[in-house]
PDB file of C-alpha atoms in Angstrom:
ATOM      1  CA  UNK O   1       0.000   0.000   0.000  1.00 69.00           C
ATOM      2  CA  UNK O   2       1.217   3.333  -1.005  1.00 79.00           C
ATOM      3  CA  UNK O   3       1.725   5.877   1.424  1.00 90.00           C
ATOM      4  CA  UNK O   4      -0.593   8.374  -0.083  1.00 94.00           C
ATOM      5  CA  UNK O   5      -2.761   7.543  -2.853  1.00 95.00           C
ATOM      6  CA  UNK O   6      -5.013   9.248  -5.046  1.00 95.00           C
ATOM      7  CA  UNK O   7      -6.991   7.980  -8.078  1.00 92.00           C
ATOM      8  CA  UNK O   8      -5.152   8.691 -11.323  1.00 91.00           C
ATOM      9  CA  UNK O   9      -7.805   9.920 -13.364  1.00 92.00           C
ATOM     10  CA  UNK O  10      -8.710  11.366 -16.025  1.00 96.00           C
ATOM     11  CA  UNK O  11     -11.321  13.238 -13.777  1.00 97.00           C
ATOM     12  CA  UNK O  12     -14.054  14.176 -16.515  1.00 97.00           C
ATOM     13  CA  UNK O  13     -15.981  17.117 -15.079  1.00 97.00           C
ATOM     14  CA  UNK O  14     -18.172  19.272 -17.068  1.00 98.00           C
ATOM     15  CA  UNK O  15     -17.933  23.167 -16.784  1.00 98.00           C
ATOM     16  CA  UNK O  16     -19.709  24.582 -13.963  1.00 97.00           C
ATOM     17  CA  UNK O  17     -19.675  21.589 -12.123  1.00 98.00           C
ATOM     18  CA  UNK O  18     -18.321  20.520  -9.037  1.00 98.00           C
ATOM     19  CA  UNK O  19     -15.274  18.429  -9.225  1.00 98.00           C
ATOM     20  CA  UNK O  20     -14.333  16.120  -6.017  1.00 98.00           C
ATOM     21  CA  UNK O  21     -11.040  14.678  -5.393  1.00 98.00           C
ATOM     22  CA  UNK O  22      -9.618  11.955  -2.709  1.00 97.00           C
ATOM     23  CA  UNK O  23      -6.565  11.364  -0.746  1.00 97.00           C
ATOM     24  CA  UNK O  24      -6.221   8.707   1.497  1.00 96.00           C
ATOM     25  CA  UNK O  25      -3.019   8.135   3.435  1.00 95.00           C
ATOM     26  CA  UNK O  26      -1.683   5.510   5.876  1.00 92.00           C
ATOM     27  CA  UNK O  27      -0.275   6.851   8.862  1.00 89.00           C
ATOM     28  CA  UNK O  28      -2.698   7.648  11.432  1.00 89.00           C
ATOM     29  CA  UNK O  29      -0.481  10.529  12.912  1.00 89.00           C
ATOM     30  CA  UNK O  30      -0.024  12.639  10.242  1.00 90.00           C
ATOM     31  CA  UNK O  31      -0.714  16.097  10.785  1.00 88.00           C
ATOM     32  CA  UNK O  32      -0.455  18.560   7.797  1.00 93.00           C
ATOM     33  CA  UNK O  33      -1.912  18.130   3.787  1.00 96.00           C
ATOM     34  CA  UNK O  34      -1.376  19.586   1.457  1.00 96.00           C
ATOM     35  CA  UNK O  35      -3.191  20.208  -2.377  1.00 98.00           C
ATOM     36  CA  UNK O  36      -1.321  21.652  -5.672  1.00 97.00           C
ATOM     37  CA  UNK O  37      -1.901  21.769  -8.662  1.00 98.00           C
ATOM     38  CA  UNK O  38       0.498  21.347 -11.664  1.00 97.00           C
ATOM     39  CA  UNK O  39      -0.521  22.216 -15.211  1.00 97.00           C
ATOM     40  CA  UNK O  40       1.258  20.240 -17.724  1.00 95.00           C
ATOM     41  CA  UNK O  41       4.778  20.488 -17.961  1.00 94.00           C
ATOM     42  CA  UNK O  42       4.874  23.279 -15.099  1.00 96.00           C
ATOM     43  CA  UNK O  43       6.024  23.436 -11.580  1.00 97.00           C
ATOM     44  CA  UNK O  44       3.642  22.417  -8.334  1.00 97.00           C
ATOM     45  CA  UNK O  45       1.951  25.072  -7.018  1.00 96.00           C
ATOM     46  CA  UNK O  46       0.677  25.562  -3.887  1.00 95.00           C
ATOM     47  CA  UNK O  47      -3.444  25.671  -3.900  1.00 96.00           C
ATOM     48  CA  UNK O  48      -4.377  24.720  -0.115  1.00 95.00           C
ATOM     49  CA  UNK O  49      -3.057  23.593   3.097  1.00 95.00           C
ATOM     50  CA  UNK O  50      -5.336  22.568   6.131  1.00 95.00           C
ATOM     51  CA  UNK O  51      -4.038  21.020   9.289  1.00 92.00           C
ATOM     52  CA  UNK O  52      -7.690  20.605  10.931  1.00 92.00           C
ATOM     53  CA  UNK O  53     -10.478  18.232  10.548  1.00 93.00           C
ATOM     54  CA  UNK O  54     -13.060  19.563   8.696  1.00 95.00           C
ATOM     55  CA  UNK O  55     -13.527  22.024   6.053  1.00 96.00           C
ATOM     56  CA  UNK O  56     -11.194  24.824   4.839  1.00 96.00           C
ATOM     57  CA  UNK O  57     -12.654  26.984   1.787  1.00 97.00           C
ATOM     58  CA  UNK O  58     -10.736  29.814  -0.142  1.00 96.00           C
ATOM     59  CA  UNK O  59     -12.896  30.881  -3.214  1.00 97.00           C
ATOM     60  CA  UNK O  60     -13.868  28.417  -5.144  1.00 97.00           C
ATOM     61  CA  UNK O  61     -11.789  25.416  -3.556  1.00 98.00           C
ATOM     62  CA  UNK O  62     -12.484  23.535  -0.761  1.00 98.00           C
ATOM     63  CA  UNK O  63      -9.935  21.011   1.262  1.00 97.00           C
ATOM     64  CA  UNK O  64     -11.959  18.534   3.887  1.00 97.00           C
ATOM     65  CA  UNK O  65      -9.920  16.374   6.016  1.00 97.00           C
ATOM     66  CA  UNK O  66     -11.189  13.369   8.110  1.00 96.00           C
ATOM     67  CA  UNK O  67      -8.489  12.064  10.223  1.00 94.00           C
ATOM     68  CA  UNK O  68     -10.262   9.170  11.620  1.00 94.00           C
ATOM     69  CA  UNK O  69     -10.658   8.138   8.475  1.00 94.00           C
ATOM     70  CA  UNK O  70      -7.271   9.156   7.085  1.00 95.00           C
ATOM     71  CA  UNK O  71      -8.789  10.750   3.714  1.00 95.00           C
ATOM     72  CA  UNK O  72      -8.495  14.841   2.584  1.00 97.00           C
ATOM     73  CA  UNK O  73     -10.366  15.774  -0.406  1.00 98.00           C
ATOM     74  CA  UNK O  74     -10.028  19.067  -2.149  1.00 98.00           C
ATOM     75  CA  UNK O  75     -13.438  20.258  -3.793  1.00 98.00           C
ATOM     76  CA  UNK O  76     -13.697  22.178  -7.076  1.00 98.00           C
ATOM     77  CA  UNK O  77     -16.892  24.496  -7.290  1.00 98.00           C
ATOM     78  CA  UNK O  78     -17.661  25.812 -11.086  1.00 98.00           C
ATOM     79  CA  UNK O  79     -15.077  24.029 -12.223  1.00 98.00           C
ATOM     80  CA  UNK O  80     -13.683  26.112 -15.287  1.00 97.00           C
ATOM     81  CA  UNK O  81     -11.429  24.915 -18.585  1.00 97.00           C
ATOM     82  CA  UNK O  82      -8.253  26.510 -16.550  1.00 97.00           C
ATOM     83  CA  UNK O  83      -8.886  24.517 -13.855  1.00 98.00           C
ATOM     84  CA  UNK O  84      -7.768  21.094 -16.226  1.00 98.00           C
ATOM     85  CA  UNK O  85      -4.152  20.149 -14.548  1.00 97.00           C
ATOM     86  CA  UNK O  86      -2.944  17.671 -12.418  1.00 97.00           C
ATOM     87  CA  UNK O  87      -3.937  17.811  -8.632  1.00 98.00           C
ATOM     88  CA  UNK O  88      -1.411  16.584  -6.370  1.00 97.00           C
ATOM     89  CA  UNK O  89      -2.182  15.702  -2.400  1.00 97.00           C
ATOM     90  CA  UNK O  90       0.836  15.785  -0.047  1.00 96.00           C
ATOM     91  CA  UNK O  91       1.078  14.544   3.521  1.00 95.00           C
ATOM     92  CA  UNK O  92       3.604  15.166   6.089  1.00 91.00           C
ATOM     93  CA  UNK O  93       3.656  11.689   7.803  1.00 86.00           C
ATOM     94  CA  UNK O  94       4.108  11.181  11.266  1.00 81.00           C
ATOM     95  CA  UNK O  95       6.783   8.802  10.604  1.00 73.00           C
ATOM     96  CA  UNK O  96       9.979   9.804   9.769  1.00 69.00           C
ATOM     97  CA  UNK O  97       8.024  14.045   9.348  1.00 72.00           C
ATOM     98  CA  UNK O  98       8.213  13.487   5.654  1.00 82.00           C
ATOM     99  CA  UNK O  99       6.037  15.494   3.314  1.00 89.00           C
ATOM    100  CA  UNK O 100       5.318  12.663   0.873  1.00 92.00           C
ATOM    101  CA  UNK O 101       3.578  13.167  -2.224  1.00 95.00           C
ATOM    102  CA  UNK O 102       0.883  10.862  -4.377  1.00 95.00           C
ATOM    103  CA  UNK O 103       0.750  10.745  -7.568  1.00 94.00           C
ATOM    104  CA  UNK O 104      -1.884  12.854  -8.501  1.00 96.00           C
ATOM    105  CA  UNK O 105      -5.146  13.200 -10.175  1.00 97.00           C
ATOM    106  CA  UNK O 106      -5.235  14.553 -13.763  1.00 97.00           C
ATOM    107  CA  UNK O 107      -8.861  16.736 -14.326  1.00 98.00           C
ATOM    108  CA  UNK O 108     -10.048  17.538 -17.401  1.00 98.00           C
ATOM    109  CA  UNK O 109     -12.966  20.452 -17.134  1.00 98.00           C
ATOM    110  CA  UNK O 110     -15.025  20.063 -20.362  1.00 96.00           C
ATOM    111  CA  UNK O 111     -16.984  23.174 -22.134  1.00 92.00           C
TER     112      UNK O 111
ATOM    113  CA  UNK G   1       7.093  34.408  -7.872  1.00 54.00           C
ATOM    114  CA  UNK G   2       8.660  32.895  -4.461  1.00 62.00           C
ATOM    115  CA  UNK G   3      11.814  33.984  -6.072  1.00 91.00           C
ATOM    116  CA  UNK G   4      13.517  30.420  -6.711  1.00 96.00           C
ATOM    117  CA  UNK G   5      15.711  30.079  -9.877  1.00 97.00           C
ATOM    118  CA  UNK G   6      16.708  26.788 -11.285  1.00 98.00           C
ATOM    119  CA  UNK G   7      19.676  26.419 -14.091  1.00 97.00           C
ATOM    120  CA  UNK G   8      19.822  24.934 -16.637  1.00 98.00           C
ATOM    121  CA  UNK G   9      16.315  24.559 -17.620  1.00 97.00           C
ATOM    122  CA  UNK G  10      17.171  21.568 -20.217  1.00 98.00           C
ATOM    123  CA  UNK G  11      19.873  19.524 -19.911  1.00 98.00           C
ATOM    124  CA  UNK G  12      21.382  15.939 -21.646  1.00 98.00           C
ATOM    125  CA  UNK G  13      24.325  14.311 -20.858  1.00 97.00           C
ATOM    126  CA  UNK G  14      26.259  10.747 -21.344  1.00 97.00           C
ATOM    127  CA  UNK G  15      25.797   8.007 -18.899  1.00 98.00           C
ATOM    128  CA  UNK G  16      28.738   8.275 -16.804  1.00 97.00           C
ATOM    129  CA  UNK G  17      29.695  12.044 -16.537  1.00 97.00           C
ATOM    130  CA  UNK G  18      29.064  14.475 -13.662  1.00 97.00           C
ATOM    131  CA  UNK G  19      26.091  16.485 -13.492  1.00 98.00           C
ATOM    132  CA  UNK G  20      25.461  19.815 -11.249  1.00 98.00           C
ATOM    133  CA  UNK G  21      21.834  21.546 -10.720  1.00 98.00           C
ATOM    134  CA  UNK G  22      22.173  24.749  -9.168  1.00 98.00           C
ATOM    135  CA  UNK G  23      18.794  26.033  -6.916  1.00 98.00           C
ATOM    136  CA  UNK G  24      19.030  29.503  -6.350  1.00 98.00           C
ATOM    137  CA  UNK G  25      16.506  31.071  -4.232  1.00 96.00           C
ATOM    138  CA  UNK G  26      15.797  35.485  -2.860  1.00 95.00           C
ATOM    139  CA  UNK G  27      13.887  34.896  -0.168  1.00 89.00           C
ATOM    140  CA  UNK G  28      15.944  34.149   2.609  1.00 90.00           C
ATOM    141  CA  UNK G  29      14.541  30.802   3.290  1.00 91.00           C
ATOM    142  CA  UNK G  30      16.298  28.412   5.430  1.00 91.00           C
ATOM    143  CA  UNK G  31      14.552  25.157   4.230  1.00 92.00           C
ATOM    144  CA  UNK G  32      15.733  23.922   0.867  1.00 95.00           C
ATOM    145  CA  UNK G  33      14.268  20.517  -0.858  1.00 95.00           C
ATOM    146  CA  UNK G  34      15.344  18.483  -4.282  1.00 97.00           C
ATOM    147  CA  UNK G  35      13.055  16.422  -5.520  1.00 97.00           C
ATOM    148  CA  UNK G  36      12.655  14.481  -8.744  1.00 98.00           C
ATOM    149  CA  UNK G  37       9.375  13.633 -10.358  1.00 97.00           C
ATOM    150  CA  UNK G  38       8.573  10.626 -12.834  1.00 94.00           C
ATOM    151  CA  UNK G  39       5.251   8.932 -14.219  1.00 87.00           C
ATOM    152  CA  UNK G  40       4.183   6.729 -12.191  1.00 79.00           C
ATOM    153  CA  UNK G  41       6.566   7.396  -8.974  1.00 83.00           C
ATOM    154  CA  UNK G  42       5.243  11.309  -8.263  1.00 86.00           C
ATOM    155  CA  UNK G  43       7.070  13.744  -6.342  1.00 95.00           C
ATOM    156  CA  UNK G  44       9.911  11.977  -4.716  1.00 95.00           C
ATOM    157  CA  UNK G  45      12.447  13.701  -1.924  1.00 95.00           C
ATOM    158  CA  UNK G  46      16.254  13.457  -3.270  1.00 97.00           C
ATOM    159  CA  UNK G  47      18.340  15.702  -0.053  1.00 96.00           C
ATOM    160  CA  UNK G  48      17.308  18.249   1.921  1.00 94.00           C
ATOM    161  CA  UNK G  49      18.669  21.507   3.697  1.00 94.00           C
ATOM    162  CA  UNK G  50      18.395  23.406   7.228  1.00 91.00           C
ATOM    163  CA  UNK G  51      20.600  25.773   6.624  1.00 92.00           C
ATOM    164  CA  UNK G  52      24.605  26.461   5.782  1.00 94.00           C
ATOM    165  CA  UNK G  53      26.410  23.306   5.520  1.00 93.00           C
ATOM    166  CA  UNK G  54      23.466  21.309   7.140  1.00 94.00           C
ATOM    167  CA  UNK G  55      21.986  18.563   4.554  1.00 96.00           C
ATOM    168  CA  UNK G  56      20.164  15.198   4.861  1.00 94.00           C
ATOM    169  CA  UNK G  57      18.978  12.535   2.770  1.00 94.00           C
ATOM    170  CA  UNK G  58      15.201  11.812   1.265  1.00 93.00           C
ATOM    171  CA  UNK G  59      14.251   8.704   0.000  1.00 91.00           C
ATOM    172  CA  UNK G  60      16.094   8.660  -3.145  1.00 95.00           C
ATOM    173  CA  UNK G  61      19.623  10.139  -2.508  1.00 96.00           C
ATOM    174  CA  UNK G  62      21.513   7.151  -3.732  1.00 96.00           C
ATOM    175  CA  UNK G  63      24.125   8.572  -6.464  1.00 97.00           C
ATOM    176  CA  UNK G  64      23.297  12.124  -5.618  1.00 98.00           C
ATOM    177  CA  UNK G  65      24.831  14.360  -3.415  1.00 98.00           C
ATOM    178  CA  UNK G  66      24.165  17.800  -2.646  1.00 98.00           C
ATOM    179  CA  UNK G  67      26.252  21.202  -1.128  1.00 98.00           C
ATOM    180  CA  UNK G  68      24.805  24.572   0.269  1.00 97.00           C
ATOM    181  CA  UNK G  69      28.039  26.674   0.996  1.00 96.00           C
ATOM    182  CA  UNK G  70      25.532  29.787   0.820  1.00 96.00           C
ATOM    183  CA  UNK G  71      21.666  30.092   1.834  1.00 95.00           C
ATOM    184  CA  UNK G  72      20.934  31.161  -1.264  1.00 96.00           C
ATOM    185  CA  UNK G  73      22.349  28.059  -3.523  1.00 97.00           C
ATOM    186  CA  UNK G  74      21.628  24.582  -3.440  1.00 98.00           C
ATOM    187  CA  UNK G  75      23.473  22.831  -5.366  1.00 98.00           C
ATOM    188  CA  UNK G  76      22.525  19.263  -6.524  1.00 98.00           C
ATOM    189  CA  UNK G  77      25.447  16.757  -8.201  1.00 98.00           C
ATOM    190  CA  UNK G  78      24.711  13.744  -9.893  1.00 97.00           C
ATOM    191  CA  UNK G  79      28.201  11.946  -9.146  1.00 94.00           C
ATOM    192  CA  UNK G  80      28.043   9.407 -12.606  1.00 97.00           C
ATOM    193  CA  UNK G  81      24.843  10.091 -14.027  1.00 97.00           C
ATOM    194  CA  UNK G  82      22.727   7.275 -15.617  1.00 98.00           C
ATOM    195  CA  UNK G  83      19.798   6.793 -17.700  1.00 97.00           C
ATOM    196  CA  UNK G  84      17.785   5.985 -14.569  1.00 97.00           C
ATOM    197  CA  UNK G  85      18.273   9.089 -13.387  1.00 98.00           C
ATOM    198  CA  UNK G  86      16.813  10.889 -16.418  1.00 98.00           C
ATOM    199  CA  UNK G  87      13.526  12.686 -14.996  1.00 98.00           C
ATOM    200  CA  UNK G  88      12.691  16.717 -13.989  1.00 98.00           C
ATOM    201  CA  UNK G  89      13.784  17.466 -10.785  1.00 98.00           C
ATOM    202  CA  UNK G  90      12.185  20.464  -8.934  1.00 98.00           C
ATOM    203  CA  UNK G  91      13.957  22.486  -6.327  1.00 98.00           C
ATOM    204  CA  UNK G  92      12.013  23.841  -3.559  1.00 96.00           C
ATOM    205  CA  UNK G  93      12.005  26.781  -0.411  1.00 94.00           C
ATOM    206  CA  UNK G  94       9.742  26.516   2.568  1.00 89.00           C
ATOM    207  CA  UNK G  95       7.141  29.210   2.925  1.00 73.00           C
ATOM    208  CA  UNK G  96       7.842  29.120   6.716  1.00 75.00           C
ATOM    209  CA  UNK G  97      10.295  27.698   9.296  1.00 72.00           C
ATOM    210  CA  UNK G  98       8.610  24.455   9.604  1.00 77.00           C
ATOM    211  CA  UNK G  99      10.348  22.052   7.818  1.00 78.00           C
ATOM    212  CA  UNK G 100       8.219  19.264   6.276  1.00 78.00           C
ATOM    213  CA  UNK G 101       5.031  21.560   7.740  1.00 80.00           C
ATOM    214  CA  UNK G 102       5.002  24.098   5.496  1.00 84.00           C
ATOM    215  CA  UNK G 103       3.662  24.814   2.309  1.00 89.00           C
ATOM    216  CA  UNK G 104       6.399  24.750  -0.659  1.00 91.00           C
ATOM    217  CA  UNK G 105       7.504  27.037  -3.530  1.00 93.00           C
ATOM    218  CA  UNK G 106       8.902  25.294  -6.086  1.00 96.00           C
ATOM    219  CA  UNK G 107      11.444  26.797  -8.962  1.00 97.00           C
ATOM    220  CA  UNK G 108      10.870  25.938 -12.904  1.00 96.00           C
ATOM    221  CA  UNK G 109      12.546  22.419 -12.552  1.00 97.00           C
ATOM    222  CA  UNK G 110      14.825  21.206 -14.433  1.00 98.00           C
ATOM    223  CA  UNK G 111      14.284  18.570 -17.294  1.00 98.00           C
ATOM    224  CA  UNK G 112      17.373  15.836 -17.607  1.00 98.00           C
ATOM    225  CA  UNK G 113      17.913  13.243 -20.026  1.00 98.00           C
ATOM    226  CA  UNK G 114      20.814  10.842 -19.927  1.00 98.00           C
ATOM    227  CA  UNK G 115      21.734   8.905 -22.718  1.00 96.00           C
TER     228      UNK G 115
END
């Protein structure tokens, strides 16, 4: 089992729509995610961070972490063309304090 | 811009030689990070830095080592580079003293092909 994983994708969302992803990750003490987003052949950048359960929104994106469960989502509202990229979840695990990465979740935002 | 500067942008070389990317960051930070990224593997952490002189290893380090004489430069050397080491590989500065805690900046990358 991979440390953090997140469905590949493609992620087919229509514009306007909402588009939900997942992260799930295996150490029960982990304490800080991560989202970012990285449009092809680009750098990583930085979309959200949350360090709470529950929710987290800044404009249209929203980050919802459930420790017990060990899952964070990141929620897409009106998803738009620009928002088609690659969404990558990172997770500083408890062991070792590594930020570890998964390998992302390609979206593609339709007209 | 979180002011981080990678050179070169592009680079190939021949299996065997010695390879240096150079990181150079303006903001000050005191956290530094290499990582490479390839299909299928994702972001993966090559050495880190706390400050002058003060480096570790991530989980890939074997056959790279790294230097930071200045807090500005990070400089990472690929000792004999070879074709499993083609990939980009992505420098990046905390955005606050917390290492592994914080959110990063990352620079352009830098795209490597060995042949």
């Amino acid at each position: 089992q991979k440390e953090v994983e997140q469905n590949s994708g493609p992620l087919s969302v229509p514009e306007g729509a909402i588009a939900s992803l997942n992260c799930t990750y295996s150490d029960r003490g982990s304490q800080s995610f991560f989202w970012y987003r990285q449009y092809s052949g680009k750098s990583p950048e930085l979309i959200m961070f949350i360090y709470s359960n529950g929710d987290k929104e800044d404009g249209r994106f929203t980050a919802q972490l459930n420790k017990a469960s060990q899952y964070v989502s990141l929620l897409i509202r009106d998803s738009q063309p620009s928002d088609s990229a690659t969404y990558l979840c990172a997770v500083t695990l408890a062991a070792g304090n590594k930020l570890t990465f998964g390998g992302g979740t390609r979206v593609l935002v339709k007209p | 811009d979180a002011g981080i500067t990678q050179s070169p942008r592009h680079k190939v070389t021949e299996t065997g030689t010695p390879v240096t990317l150079r990181c150079h960051q303006t903001e000050n930070h005191r956290y530094m990070y290499w990582y490479r990224q390839d299909p299928g593997h994702g972001l993966r952490l090559i050495h880190y830095s706390y400050g002058v002189k003060d480096t570790d290893k991530g989980e890939v380090s074997d056959g790279y080592s790294v230097s930071r004489s200045k807090t500005e430069d990070f400089l990472l050397t690929l000792e004999s580079a070879t074709s499993s080491q083609t990939s980009v590989y992505f420098c990046a500065i905390s955005a606050t003293d917390r290492i592994f805690n914080s959110p990063l900046h990352f620079g352009n990358g830098t795209r490597l092909t060995v042949t």
